[in-house]
Amino acid sequence: MNFSLRVLLLTLTISSSFSQIVSANVVQQTKGDFEDKFRQLDEILPTPNVYRNAAGEPGVQYWQQKVDYKIDVVLDEDKRSLSAKQVITYHNNSPYKLKYLWIQLEQNRFKPDSIAEKTVTFGGIGRRGPSTRSASDSKPAGISLGELRRQQFYADNNPGYKKIVVTDASGEELNYVINGAQLRLDLAKPLAGGESTTFNIDFAFDILEEDAVRARAGYEHFPDDKRKGGNDIFLLAQWYPRVAAYSDYEAWHNKEFLGRGEFTLEFGDYDVSITVPADHIVSSTGTLENPDDVLTKVQKERLEKAKTAKRPVFIVTAEEALENEKAGTSKTKTWRFKAENVRDFAWSSSRKFMWDAKGHQQGGDEMPLVMAMSFYPKEGGDLWKKYSTEAVVHTLEVYSRFSFDYPYPVAQSVNGPVGGMEYPMITFNGPRTKWHKDKTRTYTLKEKRFLIGVVIHEIGHIYFPMLVNSDERQWTWMDEGINSFLDGVAGREWDPNIPWQVEPRDIVDYMKSNVQVPIMTQSDSVLKLGPNAYTKPAVALNILREVILGRELFDFAFKEYAQRWVYKRPTPADFFRTMEEASGVDLDWFWYGWFYTTDHVDISIDKVYKLRLDTQNPDIDFDRRRKEELDKPPSRFVETNKAEGRELWIDKNPDIRDFYDENDRFIVTNKERNKYQQMLADLKPWEREALERAVKEDKNYYVMEFSNLGGLVMPILLRYTYTDGTQEDEMIPAEIWRRSPKAVQKLLVTDKELKSVEVDPGWETADVDVENNHYPRQIIPSRIESFKSKKDERPVARDIMHDIKTKVEKPKVKEYKK
Ligand SMILES: [Zn+2]
């Protein structure tokens, strides 16, 4: 114990207006019980090396592979199938010799014998699509109609590649082995570091019906269109055999696709020729190389106009698209797209598409003009016309501010059967309008939020992970969590009145639930993907930015991460290390608590008591004690006696009095004064100075007791309310918990009288129980819901645009039998 602390303990005693100090609430750390929440993460993270260093940067010998593709693909609309020839050039930039290459065949994951299909559990957690029960349900699971549709689609179709032929540059067939959704290609001779090899894969497959299978791609059929037999929208992704990633930290990334953990890919250059019916409009990754072959003169003029337009310009108008979808053609056209330095390639095609575009003048040297474009059928309606392309531009503005200039020439949003999915330069987004009998189209606020939110989210993915190429198969949070954090930033900057559900309060129910695993869990093993990989990491990063680091430190570090790793392959350790290095703040406790455990935040303020400086001066202290005695409420029994008219002995006998009737027990004598003067004389000069100043200032000393019920250590955000009505906020850094993570005490010294204390008044830390955040405790208002509200009756889900036209009706009177 150091000396200044001893002085404090000697001279401070409790004011009698509060009960005596008890430390019952303070959990004492005992041997074996101590948990070091601030233990350094280096013990868990991989050892830094020449490929990725201790600062979280690409190392001096960082390398990555490059794979170039040249593909000629033909869409057979009637058969709903694709057939293609592709030439792959693989550049081995690693220092290692490769005897074989692994190639991903994602279409094969829909084959009945794939690991993905074989391991679909019945009614279990993590089923994509309609889930029939939750983990806590005791009743047996049923089979949903969606599940039946899927089973029936599989029974009637042959998913997976129906043709795979691999040949070398001279046309000789190469040796290969297909293992589920992967193919091992045995090279004729080992490929040394620095060498390249070229080979061909011819392939074909039937396109899946997205609504039946939920494959992140596929066709959607519109049977009600005027054209005989209806029309389709085709969304093509994971469509061509792609060489698996080979990295410094995992070698071949050949963990098979199970349907959840997405795609880990290499950057490369693409040259893709797409042959489709001549009346189709194609939207694709890349730049259109042959506009003269596929676009009309008018369309090209409109595209030119769109470059500098204030609002999106239609390249294909609603009327033209409607006219187009009435007929068909047996002619074909070939659209040729080239894309440089992309890690994947996706496209879509339909005669239903209208197409609008607007130039985003972002400036800079790399790509001063980016074309933001949207493609959608009439079913997209006004919702798409008004917001899709504008949301693309807004995303580019916000995301680039946090990272780097958007480096590609186009950014596109395509409406189709996929709720939301991202690829380089192109995204698939699902929201639609609703058609009514009165021949109008309307949409709900929920659908509006969905459209703006999903476009921001999916376009945002072009930055993370399409450019900052994290390993999606392993860590969903690195793309979904980081992207959800930024889409929340962009959403709030769009219109904060739309409920975006990215606030700390939006994760509290999940964080106190039992169905969860740490964020650092491989994608396919995560229990609840939405809250685990999207909301929780997004909220964590929000808290890191707004509460722990502040915007200035966070934004610098985050931008540093984005710029270090654009076009490269970061791991979680690279992110953790960069954020810590660039902010200059030890965040190991934060990464550990939020990403490696399932602890939650619940900080309780258990007690506040007041200390008073014992001045030792009898003329001050005795008087104070007298006042405190007088402040005590009178005895009820004495009051009752008085009320009954009982006369006191001393009042009845006023003639008998003594010294003690004139002087109370707090009277000061020179005996005390002498003792006090002697005490002062014995103090060292600095001790006397400190005591006299404290007596003069007469401050209030409050001790606050906190306990950490959730386990996650966090800063303690406090709001003090004083008796004069003023308020003051204070943030105590998380390090207060470092020696005692379960309970701490904190001294507050103030001139004012404290009335109440609140923990986390803005609900910024995702504290799961706000009831214990007040001292004194308060009644927390809550709503009693008499009827369980149905999902589509939530305010945000109502089609108010349509319902507003409803006429007043008389209620139907029910007849009861007499
Ligand atoms: Zn996403």
mmCIF file of N, CA and C and ligand atoms in Angstrom, residues 262 420-422 457-458 461 464-465 472 476 479-481 483-484 487 534, ligand 1:
data_model
loop_
_atom_site.group_PDB
_atom_site.id
_atom_site.type_symbol
_atom_site.label_atom_id
_atom_site.label_comp_id
_atom_site.label_asym_id
_atom_site.label_seq_id
_atom_site.Cartn_x
_atom_site.Cartn_y
_atom_site.Cartn_z
ATOM 1 N N GLU A 262 -18.684 -19.047 -48.093
ATOM 2 C CA GLU A 262 -18.714 -18.699 -49.510
ATOM 3 C C GLU A 262 -17.374 -18.926 -50.209
ATOM 4 N N GLY A 420 -30.052 -11.251 -52.162
ATOM 5 C CA GLY A 420 -28.930 -10.328 -52.159
ATOM 6 C C GLY A 420 -27.643 -11.118 -52.298
ATOM 7 N N MET A 421 -26.871 -10.828 -53.319
ATOM 8 C CA MET A 421 -25.608 -11.533 -53.518
ATOM 9 C C MET A 421 -24.671 -10.657 -54.327
ATOM 10 N N GLU A 422 -23.370 -10.779 -54.009
ATOM 11 C CA GLU A 422 -22.381 -9.862 -54.560
ATOM 12 C C GLU A 422 -21.347 -10.559 -55.415
ATOM 13 N N HIS A 457 -25.615 -2.848 -49.123
ATOM 14 C CA HIS A 457 -24.869 -3.993 -48.594
ATOM 15 C C HIS A 457 -24.114 -4.734 -49.716
ATOM 16 N N GLU A 458 -24.821 -5.066 -50.776
ATOM 17 C CA GLU A 458 -24.181 -5.886 -51.824
ATOM 18 C C GLU A 458 -23.151 -5.084 -52.618
ATOM 19 N N HIS A 461 -20.105 -4.995 -50.719
ATOM 20 C CA HIS A 461 -19.306 -6.221 -50.813
ATOM 21 C C HIS A 461 -18.280 -6.162 -51.941
ATOM 22 N N PHE A 464 -15.530 -5.231 -49.824
ATOM 23 C CA PHE A 464 -15.233 -6.325 -48.890
ATOM 24 C C PHE A 464 -16.197 -7.464 -49.200
ATOM 25 N N PRO A 465 -15.829 -8.571 -49.741
ATOM 26 C CA PRO A 465 -14.490 -9.126 -49.921
ATOM 27 C C PRO A 465 -14.032 -9.197 -51.380
ATOM 28 N N GLU A 472 -13.722 -16.041 -47.269
ATOM 29 C CA GLU A 472 -15.143 -16.192 -46.923
ATOM 30 C C GLU A 472 -15.494 -17.612 -46.471
ATOM 31 N N THR A 476 -16.936 -15.870 -42.162
ATOM 32 C CA THR A 476 -18.003 -15.045 -42.745
ATOM 33 C C THR A 476 -17.969 -13.632 -42.182
ATOM 34 N N ASP A 479 -16.145 -10.656 -44.116
ATOM 35 C CA ASP A 479 -16.799 -9.882 -45.176
ATOM 36 C C ASP A 479 -18.166 -9.379 -44.718
ATOM 37 N N GLU A 480 -18.992 -10.267 -44.118
ATOM 38 C CA GLU A 480 -20.342 -9.836 -43.745
ATOM 39 C C GLU A 480 -20.344 -8.853 -42.565
ATOM 40 N N GLY A 481 -19.500 -9.125 -41.576
ATOM 41 C CA GLY A 481 -19.486 -8.259 -40.395
ATOM 42 C C GLY A 481 -18.917 -6.890 -40.711
ATOM 43 N N ASN A 483 -18.669 -5.562 -43.630
ATOM 44 C CA ASN A 483 -19.559 -4.904 -44.589
ATOM 45 C C ASN A 483 -20.846 -4.421 -43.922
ATOM 46 N N SER A 484 -21.373 -5.180 -42.972
ATOM 47 C CA SER A 484 -22.592 -4.740 -42.281
ATOM 48 C C SER A 484 -22.301 -3.505 -41.433
ATOM 49 N N ASP A 487 -22.258 -0.777 -44.030
ATOM 50 C CA ASP A 487 -23.571 -0.478 -44.630
ATOM 51 C C ASP A 487 -24.455 0.246 -43.616
ATOM 52 N N TYR A 534 -23.023 -11.240 -39.025
ATOM 53 C CA TYR A 534 -23.378 -9.916 -39.548
ATOM 54 C C TYR A 534 -23.499 -8.919 -38.387
HETATM 55 ZN ZN ZN B 1 -23.399 -9.892 -47.380
#
